[in-house]
Tab-separated table of C-alpha atoms in Angstrom:
chain	number	residue	atom	x	y	z
A	1	MET	CA	-22.523	36.723	78.129
A	2	GLN	CA	-22.486	34.611	74.966
A	3	PHE	CA	-19.467	34.762	72.656
A	4	ASN	CA	-19.856	34.050	68.951
A	5	PHE	CA	-16.927	33.516	66.568
A	6	PHE	CA	-17.740	35.138	63.222
A	7	HIS	CA	-15.915	34.379	59.983
A	8	LEU	CA	-16.285	36.474	56.844
A	9	MET	CA	-14.055	34.162	54.744
A	10	PRO	CA	-12.354	36.916	52.711
A	11	TYR	CA	-10.095	36.496	49.701
A	12	PRO	CA	-6.938	38.304	50.871
A	13	TYR	CA	-4.891	38.126	47.669
A	14	LEU	CA	-5.893	41.445	46.128
A	15	PRO	CA	-3.772	43.215	43.476
A	16	ASP	CA	-0.787	45.182	44.743
A	17	ASP	CA	-2.336	48.400	43.444
A	18	PHE	CA	-5.770	47.758	44.974
A	19	ASP	CA	-5.454	50.909	47.064
A	20	ASP	CA	-6.065	52.841	43.845
A	21	ALA	CA	-9.762	53.527	44.471
A	22	GLU	CA	-10.297	54.922	40.985
A	23	LYS	CA	-9.047	51.723	39.403
A	24	TYR	CA	-10.699	49.468	41.980
A	25	PRO	CA	-13.641	51.341	43.559
A	26	SER	CA	-14.874	48.211	45.340
A	27	PRO	CA	-13.992	44.533	45.851
A	28	SER	CA	-17.600	43.691	44.966
A	29	LEU	CA	-19.874	43.318	41.921
A	30	THR	CA	-17.582	44.898	39.301
A	31	PHE	CA	-14.242	43.579	40.629
A	32	SER	CA	-13.423	40.921	38.044
A	33	ASN	CA	-13.200	37.311	39.196
A	34	ARG	CA	-10.081	36.935	37.035
A	35	HIS	CA	-8.318	37.969	40.256
A	36	PHE	CA	-9.542	34.788	41.986
A	37	ASP	CA	-7.011	31.953	41.967
A	38	PRO	CA	-8.806	28.599	42.491
A	39	ALA	CA	-5.593	26.969	43.751
A	40	LYS	CA	-5.476	29.523	46.570
A	41	GLY	CA	-9.241	29.435	47.076
A	42	VAL	CA	-9.370	25.734	47.868
A	43	ASP	CA	-6.765	26.128	50.611
A	44	LEU	CA	-8.598	29.146	52.019
A	45	TYR	CA	-11.895	27.296	52.354
A	46	HIS	CA	-10.324	24.420	54.257
A	47	ARG	CA	-8.281	26.777	56.434
A	48	TYR	CA	-11.352	28.838	57.291
A	49	LEU	CA	-13.418	25.777	58.192
A	50	ASP	CA	-10.540	24.598	60.406
A	51	GLU	CA	-10.642	27.959	62.211
A	52	LEU	CA	-14.382	27.694	62.865
A	53	GLU	CA	-13.952	24.138	64.127
A	54	TYR	CA	-11.131	25.271	66.422
A	55	ALA	CA	-13.453	27.876	67.948
A	56	ASP	CA	-15.925	25.080	68.699
A	57	GLN	CA	-13.188	23.069	70.411
A	58	LEU	CA	-12.233	26.076	72.557
A	59	GLY	CA	-15.780	26.520	73.825
A	60	TYR	CA	-17.138	29.525	71.950
A	61	ASP	CA	-20.913	29.670	72.338
A	62	GLY	CA	-21.512	30.086	68.629
A	63	ILE	CA	-19.705	29.890	65.309
A	64	VAL	CA	-21.081	32.195	62.640
A	65	VAL	CA	-21.265	31.986	58.849
A	66	ASN	CA	-22.974	34.414	56.503
A	67	GLU	CA	-23.948	35.092	52.892
A	68	HIS	CA	-22.348	37.402	50.342
A	69	HIS	CA	-22.312	37.383	46.566
A	70	GLN	CA	-19.846	38.428	43.875
A	71	SER	CA	-17.381	39.883	46.357
A	72	ALA	CA	-13.774	39.293	47.382
A	73	TYR	CA	-14.440	40.178	51.007
A	74	GLY	CA	-16.791	37.268	51.654
A	75	LEU	CA	-16.505	33.897	49.899
A	76	MET	CA	-19.773	32.390	51.152
A	77	PRO	CA	-22.510	32.678	48.518
A	78	SER	CA	-24.189	29.751	50.315
A	79	PRO	CA	-23.880	29.844	54.115
A	80	ASN	CA	-26.009	26.717	54.373
A	81	ILE	CA	-23.295	24.698	52.648
A	82	MET	CA	-20.775	25.962	55.188
A	83	ALA	CA	-23.122	25.148	58.055
A	84	ALA	CA	-23.568	21.626	56.689
A	85	ALA	CA	-19.784	21.184	56.464
A	86	LEU	CA	-19.495	22.230	60.105
A	87	ALA	CA	-22.464	20.255	61.433
A	88	ARG	CA	-20.756	16.862	61.740
A	89	ARG	CA	-17.316	18.209	62.677
A	90	THR	CA	-18.433	20.334	65.627
A	91	SER	CA	-20.369	19.376	68.724
A	92	ARG	CA	-20.444	22.182	71.281
A	93	SER	CA	-21.114	25.542	69.644
A	94	LYS	CA	-24.334	26.724	68.141
A	95	ILE	CA	-24.044	27.238	64.399
A	96	LEU	CA	-25.398	30.636	63.422
A	97	VAL	CA	-26.337	31.117	59.787
A	98	LEU	CA	-26.373	34.917	59.795
A	99	GLY	CA	-27.961	34.729	57.453
A	100	ASN	CA	-29.834	33.682	54.371
A	101	ALA	CA	-30.530	36.659	52.094
A	102	ILE	CA	-34.131	35.673	51.444
A	103	PRO	CA	-35.177	38.587	49.168
A	104	LEU	CA	-32.612	37.342	46.644
A	105	ARG	CA	-34.080	33.851	46.510
A	106	GLY	CA	-36.489	32.923	43.778
A	107	ASN	CA	-37.544	29.945	45.903
A	108	PRO	CA	-37.622	30.724	49.657
A	109	LEU	CA	-39.268	27.370	50.279
A	110	ARG	CA	-35.881	25.838	49.522
A	111	VAL	CA	-34.449	27.884	52.414
A	112	ALA	CA	-37.121	26.469	54.731
A	113	GLU	CA	-36.178	22.938	53.698
A	114	GLU	CA	-32.417	23.468	54.015
A	115	ILE	CA	-32.662	25.084	57.449
A	116	ALA	CA	-34.896	22.255	58.647
A	117	MET	CA	-32.299	19.741	57.451
A	118	LEU	CA	-29.498	21.677	59.138
A	119	ASP	CA	-31.463	21.746	62.384
A	120	HIS	CA	-31.348	17.956	62.380
A	121	LEU	CA	-27.719	17.690	61.237
A	122	THR	CA	-26.649	19.983	64.106
A	123	ARG	CA	-28.902	18.151	66.585
A	124	GLY	CA	-30.714	21.380	67.355
A	125	ARG	CA	-27.659	23.663	67.550
A	126	LEU	CA	-28.787	25.827	64.633
A	127	VAL	CA	-29.694	29.525	64.757
A	128	SER	CA	-31.320	30.770	61.566
A	129	GLY	CA	-30.537	34.321	60.516
A	130	PHE	CA	-32.428	36.235	57.839
A	131	VAL	CA	-30.947	39.228	56.015
A	132	ARG	CA	-32.040	41.423	53.147
A	133	GLY	CA	-28.680	41.350	51.399
A	134	ILE	CA	-26.600	44.376	50.437
A	135	GLY	CA	-27.670	46.691	47.634
A	136	TRP	CA	-25.245	45.423	45.002
A	137	GLU	CA	-26.356	41.839	45.653
A	138	HIS	CA	-29.789	42.770	44.345
A	139	PHE	CA	-28.159	44.005	41.143
A	140	ALA	CA	-26.226	40.729	40.936
A	141	HIS	CA	-29.501	38.764	41.135
A	142	SER	CA	-31.604	41.120	39.007
A	143	VAL	CA	-33.888	41.895	41.949
A	144	SER	CA	-35.173	45.451	42.294
A	145	PRO	CA	-33.822	47.053	45.500
A	146	ALA	CA	-37.212	48.759	45.872
A	147	GLU	CA	-38.826	45.318	46.310
A	148	SER	CA	-36.260	44.127	48.853
A	149	ARG	CA	-38.300	44.696	52.007
A	150	SER	CA	-41.591	43.352	50.658
A	151	ARG	CA	-39.832	40.250	49.292
A	152	PHE	CA	-38.054	39.790	52.637
A	153	ASN	CA	-41.275	40.057	54.641
A	154	GLU	CA	-43.191	37.637	52.428
A	155	ALA	CA	-40.346	35.114	52.243
A	156	HIS	CA	-40.006	35.207	56.045
A	157	ASP	CA	-43.735	34.678	56.574
A	158	LEU	CA	-43.767	31.773	54.135
A	159	ILE	CA	-40.719	30.084	55.685
A	160	LYS	CA	-42.040	30.460	59.223
A	161	LYS	CA	-45.449	29.092	58.265
A	162	ALA	CA	-43.817	26.174	56.448
A	163	TRP	CA	-41.893	25.336	59.638
A	164	THR	CA	-44.846	25.606	61.997
A	165	THR	CA	-47.975	24.570	60.050
A	166	GLU	CA	-48.978	21.052	59.153
A	167	GLY	CA	-49.195	20.748	55.393
A	168	PRO	CA	-50.050	20.674	52.718
A	169	PHE	CA	-51.315	24.235	52.362
A	170	GLU	CA	-51.427	26.751	49.526
A	171	TRP	CA	-49.512	30.047	49.395
A	172	ILE	CA	-50.537	32.806	46.992
A	173	GLY	CA	-48.583	36.008	47.664
A	174	GLU	CA	-47.301	39.112	45.934
A	175	HIS	CA	-43.943	37.585	45.018
A	176	TYR	CA	-44.276	33.824	45.564
A	177	GLU	CA	-46.878	31.230	44.642
A	178	TYR	CA	-47.026	27.593	45.752
A	179	ARG	CA	-49.889	25.154	45.283
A	180	TYR	CA	-48.419	22.746	47.824
A	181	VAL	CA	-46.346	23.657	50.899
A	182	ASN	CA	-45.587	20.520	52.880
A	183	ILE	CA	-41.899	20.425	53.842
A	184	TRP	CA	-40.130	17.245	54.884
A	185	PRO	CA	-38.373	17.203	57.297
A	186	ARG	CA	-39.909	19.598	59.771
A	187	PRO	CA	-37.387	21.391	62.061
A	188	LEU	CA	-36.083	19.588	65.127
A	189	GLN	CA	-36.385	22.628	67.419
A	190	SER	CA	-39.902	23.634	68.354
A	191	PRO	CA	-41.590	25.629	67.034
A	192	HIS	CA	-38.559	26.426	64.854
A	193	PRO	CA	-34.846	27.325	65.202
A	194	PRO	CA	-34.107	30.644	66.939
A	195	ILE	CA	-34.028	33.558	64.503
A	196	ALA	CA	-31.536	36.440	64.437
A	197	VAL	CA	-31.706	39.507	62.189
A	198	PRO	CA	-28.875	42.002	61.573
A	199	GLY	CA	-29.967	45.624	61.540
A	200	ALA	CA	-28.407	48.909	60.472
A	201	GLY	CA	-30.783	51.302	62.182
A	202	SER	CA	-33.880	51.018	60.023
A	203	PRO	CA	-36.894	51.881	62.220
A	204	GLU	CA	-38.961	49.343	60.289
A	205	THR	CA	-36.446	46.583	61.035
A	206	MET	CA	-36.251	47.482	64.742
A	207	ARG	CA	-40.026	47.327	65.062
A	208	TRP	CA	-40.355	44.141	63.053
A	209	VAL	CA	-37.634	42.315	65.021
A	210	ALA	CA	-39.218	43.439	68.297
A	211	GLU	CA	-42.665	42.289	67.162
A	212	ASN	CA	-41.263	38.828	66.503
A	213	HIS	CA	-39.068	38.679	69.629
A	214	TYR	CA	-36.010	37.867	67.507
A	215	VAL	CA	-32.342	38.586	68.232
A	216	TYR	CA	-31.255	42.004	66.910
A	217	THR	CA	-27.610	42.005	65.745
A	218	SER	CA	-25.721	45.205	64.987
A	219	VAL	CA	-23.588	45.657	61.895
A	220	TYR	CA	-20.270	47.488	62.095
A	221	ALA	CA	-20.782	51.088	63.204
A	222	PRO	CA	-19.515	53.538	65.832
A	223	VAL	CA	-20.679	52.766	69.366
A	224	ARG	CA	-22.697	56.001	69.573
A	225	ILE	CA	-24.746	54.853	66.564
A	226	VAL	CA	-25.163	51.272	67.770
A	227	ARG	CA	-26.513	52.711	71.029
A	228	THR	CA	-29.338	54.420	69.123
A	229	TRP	CA	-30.133	51.153	67.321
A	230	PHE	CA	-30.317	49.107	70.512
A	231	ASP	CA	-32.334	51.838	72.227
A	232	GLY	CA	-34.684	51.845	69.240
A	233	TYR	CA	-35.178	48.101	69.551
A	234	ARG	CA	-35.828	48.361	73.288
A	235	LYS	CA	-38.243	51.266	72.724
A	236	ALA	CA	-40.175	49.258	70.133
A	237	ALA	CA	-40.324	46.306	72.518
A	238	ALA	CA	-41.568	48.550	75.359
A	239	GLU	CA	-44.341	49.858	73.116
A	240	LEU	CA	-45.294	46.220	72.508
A	241	GLY	CA	-45.432	45.591	76.262
A	242	TYR	CA	-42.247	43.702	77.079
A	243	GLN	CA	-38.605	44.203	78.003
A	244	PRO	CA	-36.149	42.145	75.893
A	245	GLU	CA	-33.528	40.196	77.795
A	246	PRO	CA	-29.897	41.151	77.011
A	247	GLU	CA	-29.427	37.963	74.960
A	248	LYS	CA	-31.808	39.454	72.374
A	249	LEU	CA	-29.130	42.051	71.549
A	250	ALA	CA	-25.874	41.060	69.830
A	251	PHE	CA	-23.032	43.512	69.349
A	252	ALA	CA	-20.761	42.755	66.382
A	253	THR	CA	-17.156	43.937	66.262
A	254	PRO	CA	-13.661	42.803	65.217
A	255	VAL	CA	-11.481	41.877	68.208
A	256	PHE	CA	-7.713	41.447	68.423
A	257	ILE	CA	-5.712	40.432	71.496
A	258	GLY	CA	-1.944	40.739	71.826
A	259	GLU	CA	0.482	40.004	74.611
A	260	SER	CA	0.315	43.719	75.493
A	261	ASP	CA	-1.487	46.827	74.228
A	262	ALA	CA	1.540	47.972	72.238
A	263	ALA	CA	2.075	44.552	70.667
A	264	ALA	CA	-1.627	44.231	69.831
A	265	HIS	CA	-1.767	47.555	67.978
A	266	ARG	CA	1.485	46.807	66.171
A	267	GLU	CA	0.190	43.437	64.958
A	268	ALA	CA	-3.445	44.313	64.310
A	269	LYS	CA	-3.202	47.599	62.420
A	270	GLN	CA	-2.498	46.280	58.910
A	271	HIS	CA	-5.255	43.672	59.135
A	272	VAL	CA	-7.822	46.113	60.483
A	273	GLU	CA	-6.936	48.534	57.712
A	274	TRP	CA	-7.257	45.759	55.122
A	275	LEU	CA	-10.757	44.983	56.394
A	276	PHE	CA	-12.110	48.530	56.495
A	277	HIS	CA	-10.071	50.210	53.756
A	278	ARG	CA	-10.021	47.361	51.239
A	279	GLY	CA	-12.556	44.660	52.046
A	280	LEU	CA	-15.383	46.967	53.118
A	281	ARG	CA	-14.633	49.780	50.679
A	282	GLN	CA	-18.009	50.325	48.999
A	283	GLY	CA	-19.671	53.298	47.363
A	284	VAL	CA	-23.031	54.382	48.760
A	285	GLU	CA	-24.643	53.593	45.399
A	286	LEU	CA	-23.630	49.940	45.864
A	287	VAL	CA	-24.597	49.624	49.516
A	288	SER	CA	-27.852	51.623	49.494
A	289	PRO	CA	-29.130	52.134	45.944
A	290	PRO	CA	-32.335	54.105	45.336
A	291	GLY	CA	-35.359	52.319	46.756
A	292	TYR	CA	-33.388	50.033	49.068
A	293	VAL	CA	-33.702	52.248	52.166
A	294	SER	CA	-36.977	53.753	53.347
A	295	ALA	CA	-37.347	57.519	53.771
A	296	ASN	CA	-37.188	57.144	57.578
A	297	GLY	CA	-34.122	54.947	57.342
A	298	LEU	CA	-32.396	57.386	54.994
A	299	ARG	CA	-33.085	60.277	57.363
A	300	GLY	CA	-31.491	58.310	60.178
A	301	MET	CA	-28.420	57.494	58.093
A	302	LEU	CA	-27.922	61.120	57.104
A	303	ALA	CA	-28.514	62.403	60.638
A	304	SER	CA	-25.919	59.997	62.089
A	305	GLY	CA	-23.099	61.716	60.227
A	306	MET	CA	-21.310	58.386	59.887
A	307	LYS	CA	-18.376	58.352	57.477
A	308	GLY	CA	-17.614	55.596	55.016
A	309	PHE	CA	-15.305	52.901	56.393
A	310	SER	CA	-12.464	53.820	54.032
A	311	GLN	CA	-12.509	57.404	55.319
A	312	LEU	CA	-11.697	56.384	58.888
A	313	SER	CA	-8.123	56.000	60.060
A	314	TYR	CA	-7.054	53.112	62.255
A	315	GLU	CA	-7.007	55.451	65.240
A	316	GLU	CA	-10.548	56.667	64.474
A	317	LEU	CA	-11.823	53.097	64.158
A	318	ILE	CA	-10.459	52.350	67.635
A	319	GLU	CA	-11.689	55.629	69.125
A	320	GLN	CA	-15.220	55.191	67.792
A	321	GLY	CA	-15.450	51.659	69.174
A	322	MET	CA	-15.634	49.898	65.817
A	323	VAL	CA	-12.702	47.627	66.708
A	324	ILE	CA	-11.413	46.289	70.027
A	325	VAL	CA	-7.620	45.937	70.188
A	326	GLY	CA	-5.336	45.466	73.169
A	327	GLY	CA	-3.781	43.143	75.684
A	328	PRO	CA	-6.022	40.781	77.673
A	329	ASP	CA	-6.798	43.275	80.466
A	330	THR	CA	-7.660	46.056	78.026
A	331	VAL	CA	-9.905	43.823	75.931
A	332	ARG	CA	-11.717	42.473	78.998
A	333	ASN	CA	-12.290	45.956	80.375
A	334	ARG	CA	-13.429	47.368	77.044
A	335	ILE	CA	-15.950	44.568	76.532
A	336	GLY	CA	-17.290	45.155	80.024
A	337	GLU	CA	-17.633	48.879	79.372
A	338	LEU	CA	-19.479	48.264	76.116
A	339	ARG	CA	-21.757	45.682	77.718
A	340	ASP	CA	-22.699	48.124	80.464
A	341	GLU	CA	-23.202	50.997	78.012
A	342	LEU	CA	-25.120	49.112	75.305
A	343	GLY	CA	-26.835	46.371	77.309
A	344	PHE	CA	-26.111	43.464	74.982
A	345	GLY	CA	-25.920	39.831	76.040
A	346	GLN	CA	-24.156	38.452	72.965
A	347	LEU	CA	-20.830	39.503	71.477
A	348	THR	CA	-20.332	38.444	67.847
A	349	MET	CA	-16.629	38.834	67.138
A	350	MET	CA	-14.676	38.854	63.931
A	351	ILE	CA	-11.478	37.332	65.280
A	352	PRO	CA	-10.021	36.435	61.840
A	353	ILE	CA	-9.644	40.072	60.722
A	354	GLY	CA	-9.119	40.877	57.054
A	355	ASP	CA	-5.956	39.348	55.621
A	356	MET	CA	-4.749	38.010	58.973
A	357	PRO	CA	-2.544	34.911	58.487
A	358	ALA	CA	-3.526	31.529	59.876
A	359	GLU	CA	-1.048	31.405	62.758
A	360	LEU	CA	-2.055	34.848	64.041
A	361	THR	CA	-5.746	33.979	63.727
A	362	ARG	CA	-5.237	30.810	65.748
A	363	ARG	CA	-3.356	32.696	68.477
A	364	ASN	CA	-6.015	35.417	68.611
A	365	THR	CA	-8.760	32.782	68.834
A	366	GLU	CA	-7.014	30.966	71.668
A	367	LEU	CA	-6.107	34.074	73.661
A	368	PHE	CA	-9.684	35.291	73.611
A	369	ALA	CA	-10.974	31.904	74.753
A	370	THR	CA	-8.477	31.578	77.597
A	371	GLU	CA	-7.961	35.180	78.712
A	372	VAL	CA	-11.339	36.849	78.129
A	373	MET	CA	-14.273	34.448	78.067
A	374	PRO	CA	-13.679	32.945	81.541
A	375	HIS	CA	-13.787	36.426	83.099
A	376	PHE	CA	-17.396	36.883	81.987
A	377	ARG	CA	-18.501	33.358	82.857
A	378	ALA	CA	-17.050	32.783	86.312
A	379	PRO	CA	-19.310	33.494	89.308
A	380	ALA	CA	-18.701	36.995	90.643
A	381	THR	CA	-17.452	35.628	93.980
A	382	ASP	CA	-14.731	33.644	92.192
A	383	ARG	CA	-13.286	36.578	90.274
A	384	ALA	CA	-10.294	38.618	91.243
A	385	PRO	CA	-11.077	42.259	92.059
A	386	SER	CA	-11.475	44.331	88.907
A	387	PRO	CA	-9.384	47.434	88.241
A	388	ALA	CA	-11.110	50.746	88.808
A	389	GLY	CA	-13.632	51.394	86.096
A	390	ALA	CA	-13.572	47.777	84.910
A	391	PRO	CA	-16.678	45.570	84.878
A	392	ALA	CA	-17.385	43.665	88.055
């Protein structure tokens, strides 16, 4: 199994009365940036980069950055800048840009150029993710949510052709027009860096990712819902005549390890609640505005019966499999159970959870690397017998 260390880079210093949802309905789009303190922000950025670099030193397979705009819960409007900062200060882990929100870009050719540069700076350790961006981010960039999918598809096709076709060539599309496409440099990896795409159950996305043989990454959701997404991806692949290897499926979840189960829950609860009740508190009109989700996708969302994150208690988040918390044995066993149930080959973990302080993040990062990862990497004959019901 591959283990990826994901960082959201949140701004944890929210107002004391932020739990007042009427006053602060969301930490995104309309939450004034007067609440951002640059003196605290500069320290956060350097701390967060240190944490990603530490994960590389401990042997995580990948370190993950992503893109969000006008939001306190994610301070990375440009994940490519973060990847560039990490490229020369890491050497072991893949760097996953998960991902560039290409429908929001007026110039996707710039994305093709930047990813090609990053592929060289990382010496071929780059994984390029593409995302559509969240609903409110389209409002922030004055892009119609109804055009999101068509802009995404065209930008992807242009970027991929720019990486793989000798130029110059001309591109005349619905949204983008270029008389000369002839990027320098070309990517180091051939034919291009691996591509990963997060999905939230859209049948169109499942089919499209399967058609392109890309990695399908879940977003945060109950295990029963993620199972339907992964099954949908595998079904689409079967209809196309192949069976995807487990590494083509990545399960994303926050993970916290304590010295014992009781200690882990005692320490993790406030940070998990910050993440889901504060950081990810969004109205449906911001996440999925009219036109953003297809009719089929909307039917699936409604049929799932999934509640908003802020409506779920800590206990419900644990019960539904949206967070993994416990001592080393419990975390190992739970990951094994989820692997066997869902069939994924990559685990993308948010180990710095919400407003977790630096010292606790560092301990959590180290415990996972020393107490969990070796269990899934050692040859079966070298492992101690597993408890009943635990993964072999």
